[in-house]
Each structure stands twice: as C-alpha cells, then as structure tokens.
mmCIF file of C-alpha atoms in Angstrom:
data_model
loop_
_atom_site.group_PDB
_atom_site.id
_atom_site.type_symbol
_atom_site.label_atom_id
_atom_site.label_comp_id
_atom_site.label_asym_id
_atom_site.label_seq_id
_atom_site.Cartn_x
_atom_site.Cartn_y
_atom_site.Cartn_z
ATOM 1 C CA MET S 19 126.041 91.831 102.658
ATOM 2 C CA SER S 20 126.215 89.105 100.506
ATOM 3 C CA ASN S 21 125.483 89.680 97.345
ATOM 4 C CA VAL S 22 122.019 88.077 96.791
ATOM 5 C CA LEU S 23 121.412 90.714 99.533
ATOM 6 C CA GLU S 24 122.708 93.178 97.550
ATOM 7 C CA GLU S 25 120.703 92.413 94.584
ATOM 8 C CA CYS S 26 117.541 91.639 96.711
ATOM 9 C CA ILE S 27 118.075 95.594 97.078
ATOM 10 C CA LYS S 28 118.451 96.652 94.057
ATOM 11 C CA LEU S 29 115.519 95.040 92.414
ATOM 12 C CA TYR S 30 113.235 95.919 96.101
ATOM 13 C CA LYS S 31 114.536 99.676 95.858
ATOM 14 C CA ASP S 32 113.112 99.306 91.488
ATOM 15 C CA LEU S 33 110.152 97.445 92.781
ATOM 16 C CA ILE S 34 109.473 100.688 95.213
ATOM 17 C CA CYS S 35 109.914 103.381 92.143
ATOM 18 C CA CYS S 36 108.284 100.802 89.326
ATOM 19 C CA TYR S 37 105.318 100.874 91.762
ATOM 20 C CA ASN S 38 105.400 103.937 92.308
ATOM 21 C CA ASN S 39 106.258 105.376 89.487
ATOM 22 C CA ILE S 40 109.296 107.625 90.644
ATOM 23 C CA SER S 41 113.075 107.675 89.860
ATOM 24 C CA GLU S 42 115.164 105.922 91.258
ATOM 25 C CA LYS S 43 116.757 109.295 91.807
ATOM 26 C CA GLU S 44 113.896 110.210 93.671
ATOM 27 C CA LEU S 45 113.785 107.467 96.028
ATOM 28 C CA ILE S 46 117.786 108.202 96.910
ATOM 29 C CA GLU S 47 116.044 111.846 97.732
ATOM 30 C CA GLY S 48 113.336 110.527 100.446
ATOM 31 C CA THR S 49 115.434 107.615 101.913
ATOM 32 C CA ASN S 50 118.639 109.122 102.005
ATOM 33 C CA ASP S 51 119.860 105.618 99.975
ATOM 34 C CA ASP S 52 119.737 104.597 103.779
ATOM 35 C CA LEU S 53 118.319 100.955 104.243
ATOM 36 C CA ASP S 54 116.782 101.283 106.791
ATOM 37 C CA ASN S 55 114.809 104.900 105.947
ATOM 38 C CA LEU S 56 113.767 102.453 102.052
ATOM 39 C CA LEU S 57 112.377 99.356 105.000
ATOM 40 C CA ASN S 58 110.461 102.167 107.268
ATOM 41 C CA LEU S 59 109.493 104.139 104.157
ATOM 42 C CA ASN S 60 105.587 104.051 104.797
ATOM 43 C CA GLU S 61 102.856 103.992 101.355
ATOM 44 C CA ASP S 62 98.948 104.163 102.402
ATOM 45 C CA ILE S 63 98.470 101.067 100.261
ATOM 46 C CA SER S 64 95.361 102.711 100.582
ATOM 47 C CA ILE S 65 95.952 104.974 97.692
ATOM 48 C CA SER S 66 95.993 103.298 94.159
ATOM 49 C CA THR S 67 99.260 104.531 92.338
ATOM 50 C CA ALA S 68 99.273 105.002 88.428
ATOM 51 C CA CYS S 69 101.428 102.385 87.628
ATOM 52 C CA ASP S 70 103.367 98.940 85.243
ATOM 53 C CA ILE S 71 102.058 95.882 86.663
ATOM 54 C CA ASN S 72 103.221 93.548 84.881
ATOM 55 C CA LYS S 73 106.618 95.066 85.486
ATOM 56 C CA CYS S 74 105.763 94.965 88.492
ATOM 57 C CA LYS S 75 104.640 91.162 88.398
ATOM 58 C CA GLU S 76 108.577 90.939 86.270
ATOM 59 C CA ILE S 77 109.997 92.644 89.342
ATOM 60 C CA LEU S 78 108.508 90.078 91.418
ATOM 61 C CA GLY S 79 108.863 86.990 90.236
ATOM 62 C CA LYS S 80 112.895 88.610 90.172
ATOM 63 C CA LEU S 81 113.164 88.792 93.853
ATOM 64 C CA LYS S 82 111.402 85.860 94.195
ATOM 65 C CA LEU S 83 114.055 83.383 92.710
ATOM 66 C CA LEU S 84 117.062 85.740 95.066
ATOM 67 C CA ILE S 85 115.050 85.722 98.390
ATOM 68 C CA ILE S 86 114.686 81.898 98.469
ATOM 69 C CA HIS S 87 118.760 82.135 98.586
ATOM 70 C CA LEU S 88 118.615 84.090 101.694
ATOM 71 C CA SER S 89 120.288 82.046 104.211
ATOM 72 C CA SER S 90 117.418 83.658 106.967
ATOM 73 C CA VAL S 91 114.791 82.198 104.578
ATOM 74 C CA ASN S 92 115.771 79.492 105.645
ATOM 75 C CA PRO S 93 113.664 77.785 107.894
ATOM 76 C CA LEU S 94 116.251 74.940 109.715
ATOM 77 C CA ILE S 95 118.096 78.092 111.012
ATOM 78 C CA CYS S 96 117.344 79.176 114.448
ATOM 79 C CA ILE S 97 115.307 81.084 115.174
ATOM 80 C CA GLY S 98 118.289 83.910 116.985
ATOM 81 C CA GLN S 99 120.297 83.278 114.224
ATOM 82 C CA LYS S 100 118.163 85.210 111.360
ATOM 83 C CA ASP S 101 119.976 87.957 110.153
ATOM 84 C CA ILE S 102 116.931 91.255 110.778
ATOM 85 C CA ARG S 103 118.002 92.828 107.697
ATOM 86 C CA GLU S 104 117.542 90.238 105.300
ATOM 87 C CA LEU S 105 113.488 88.830 107.062
ATOM 88 C CA LEU S 106 113.123 92.990 106.927
ATOM 89 C CA ILE S 107 112.947 93.057 102.854
ATOM 90 C CA VAL S 108 111.214 89.861 102.678
ATOM 91 C CA ARG S 109 108.160 91.086 104.792
ATOM 92 C CA GLY S 110 108.888 93.902 102.507
ATOM 93 C CA ILE S 111 108.894 92.539 99.117
ATOM 94 C CA LEU S 112 105.570 90.324 100.422
ATOM 95 C CA GLU S 113 103.779 93.202 101.617
ATOM 96 C CA LYS S 114 104.395 94.757 98.048
ATOM 97 C CA GLY S 115 103.597 91.591 96.661
ATOM 98 C CA VAL S 116 99.419 91.260 98.598
ATOM 99 C CA ILE S 117 99.159 94.585 97.127
ATOM 100 C CA ILE S 118 100.426 93.723 93.782
ATOM 101 C CA SER S 119 98.339 91.227 93.482
ATOM 102 C CA ILE S 120 95.116 93.188 94.636
ATOM 103 C CA ARG S 121 95.310 95.367 92.127
ATOM 104 C CA ASN S 122 96.361 92.621 89.335
ATOM 105 C CA LYS S 123 92.761 90.899 90.664
ATOM 106 C CA ASP S 124 94.867 87.998 91.465
ATOM 107 C CA ILE S 125 92.845 86.087 94.426
ATOM 108 C CA LYS S 126 95.600 83.438 94.064
ATOM 109 C CA SER S 127 98.965 84.841 94.361
ATOM 110 C CA PHE S 128 97.282 87.106 97.544
ATOM 111 C CA ASN S 129 96.671 83.438 98.950
ATOM 112 C CA ILE S 130 100.158 82.662 98.666
ATOM 113 C CA TYR S 131 101.625 85.939 100.000
ATOM 114 C CA ILE S 132 99.566 85.845 102.216
ATOM 115 C CA ALA S 133 100.195 82.967 103.292
ATOM 116 C CA GLN S 134 104.833 83.462 103.258
ATOM 117 C CA LEU S 135 103.715 86.856 104.938
ATOM 118 C CA PHE S 136 101.461 85.767 108.111
ATOM 119 C CA ILE S 137 105.429 84.022 109.076
ATOM 120 C CA TYR S 138 106.876 87.293 109.005
ATOM 121 C CA TYR S 139 103.769 89.015 110.652
ATOM 122 C CA PHE S 140 102.769 86.306 113.826
ATOM 123 C CA ASP S 141 105.944 83.827 113.775
ATOM 124 C CA TYR S 142 108.679 86.549 113.976
ATOM 125 C CA LYS S 143 107.156 89.110 115.644
ATOM 126 C CA ASP S 144 109.370 88.864 119.086
ATOM 127 C CA ILE S 145 112.271 89.560 116.667
ATOM 128 C CA LEU S 146 111.107 91.582 113.678
ATOM 129 C CA PRO S 147 109.529 95.542 114.841
ATOM 130 C CA LYS S 148 105.555 95.388 113.417
ATOM 131 C CA SER S 149 104.643 96.313 109.678
ATOM 132 C CA LYS S 150 103.231 100.001 109.597
ATOM 133 C CA LYS S 151 101.135 97.890 107.146
ATOM 134 C CA GLN S 152 100.038 94.691 108.651
ATOM 135 C CA ASN S 153 97.504 95.259 110.218
ATOM 136 C CA ALA S 154 96.460 97.061 106.641
ATOM 137 C CA ILE S 155 97.394 94.358 104.785
ATOM 138 C CA VAL S 156 95.518 91.422 107.639
ATOM 139 C CA GLY S 157 92.588 93.550 107.370
ATOM 140 C CA LEU S 158 92.056 93.163 103.766
ATOM 141 C CA TYR S 159 92.530 89.867 104.414
ATOM 142 C CA LEU S 160 89.866 89.514 106.863
ATOM 143 C CA LEU S 161 87.639 90.600 104.595
ATOM 144 C CA TYR S 162 88.529 88.405 101.333
ATOM 145 C CA LEU S 163 87.738 85.615 104.155
ATOM 146 C CA LEU S 164 84.758 87.095 104.785
ATOM 147 C CA ALA S 165 83.365 88.194 101.105
ATOM 148 C CA SER S 166 84.167 84.259 100.113
ATOM 149 C CA ASN S 167 82.876 82.898 102.753
ATOM 150 C CA SER S 168 85.702 80.998 104.689
ATOM 151 C CA ILE S 169 84.022 81.259 107.764
ATOM 152 C CA GLY S 170 86.876 79.018 110.292
ATOM 153 C CA ASP S 171 89.747 80.666 108.219
ATOM 154 C CA PHE S 172 87.991 84.540 109.198
ATOM 155 C CA HIS S 173 87.501 83.009 112.987
ATOM 156 C CA MET S 174 91.502 81.139 113.446
ATOM 157 C CA THR S 175 93.566 84.793 111.378
ATOM 158 C CA LEU S 176 90.716 86.725 114.178
ATOM 159 C CA GLU S 177 92.231 84.519 116.795
ATOM 160 C CA ILE S 178 96.360 85.068 116.147
ATOM 161 C CA LEU S 179 95.918 88.874 116.507
ATOM 162 C CA PRO S 180 96.966 90.472 119.388
ATOM 163 C CA LEU S 181 94.898 92.108 121.422
ATOM 164 C CA GLU S 182 95.818 95.264 121.023
ATOM 165 C CA ASP S 183 95.415 95.164 117.111
ATOM 166 C CA HIS S 184 91.831 94.863 117.958
ATOM 167 C CA ASN S 185 90.836 98.264 118.609
ATOM 168 C CA ASP S 186 93.072 99.063 115.507
ATOM 169 C CA ILE S 187 90.104 100.366 112.524
ATOM 170 C CA TYR S 188 91.635 97.961 109.932
ATOM 171 C CA ILE S 189 90.962 95.313 112.702
ATOM 172 C CA PHE S 190 87.803 96.793 114.814
ATOM 173 C CA SER S 191 85.124 96.448 112.146
ATOM 174 C CA PHE S 192 85.457 92.938 112.120
ATOM 175 C CA LEU S 193 85.074 92.137 115.780
ATOM 176 C CA ASN S 194 81.943 94.135 116.617
#
C-alpha cells in the first residue's frame, strides 16, 4: 500500500470520527480496524450529527490534496488497471464531502462534489460495488435540480439512472 493511500485512509478515519463525533478507538472497535469494514460503514445521511463542520472541511481540504496523487485518479490510466481500494476510498471521501457541503449550506461545493462523485457512480459502475449512499445522494441532487429550476439537468440525470433504481425510495417520487 502506498504512503499516499495510507495517509488518505488515516485522514478518512479522522473525517469519519469528526463527522460522527466519535473517538478513533470507537471507530476501530466498530470496524475491527479493517479497511473493507470502514468502506462499508453505512451511515444514515438523513440523521444530523453534532460535528465541527469547520474541522471536517479542513480534513476534506487535506484529503483533496492527497487524492490527486493516487494513481487510480489519473484519467489516463485504463479502468482495468485502477486500484479498487483507492477508488472506493475516493468515492467515500466525495460522498462525505457532499454531505458536509449540504450541512454547511455550500451549494458551490455540493455541485463540485456531485460532479466528481458521478464518475464513481456511473463511469465505474462495472468495477465498483454500488454505494449504499448512492441513491440518497442522487435523490438529493435531483431535488436540488428541481428547486433550482435546472429542468434539463434534472432530466439528463434521470436518464443516466439504471432502471432498477427507478423503484428506490429516494428516486421513485421524482418519476411520478
């Protein structure tokens, strides 16, 4: 494992601890200090936690500087040669960025994180397992598009969603 990836994992753990207002010890106990368990940690994004948003944003800033050095983020590398763990960690970081930007009422950051996240949701859908937060985040984005009267983008987003997601609780209401 590269030093950059190890540093990303450490900062990602710090971000999860900061956001959920838990100690690193509690996180390790909850995940058995296993990377797969950390990546599969299912947090309900609808539950608001008492966290230090500014500290979370600071950690996200450090993470963004680190992830650009991961080889799997390089668009010139063939999809088949990308490290799945790196992609999963970056997707988790971006998902947390979406949630934190919503909590911070930062629409510009929300749009940037969504644009980056859609690559992991739709371009890498054949190599990455589907995120447990994907439909909730896409549903929030659809709601944002409707509220901002971005009807064209709303319909384009609906078109890229797989048919099996159309019955999801977070997506279904937009189709009726």
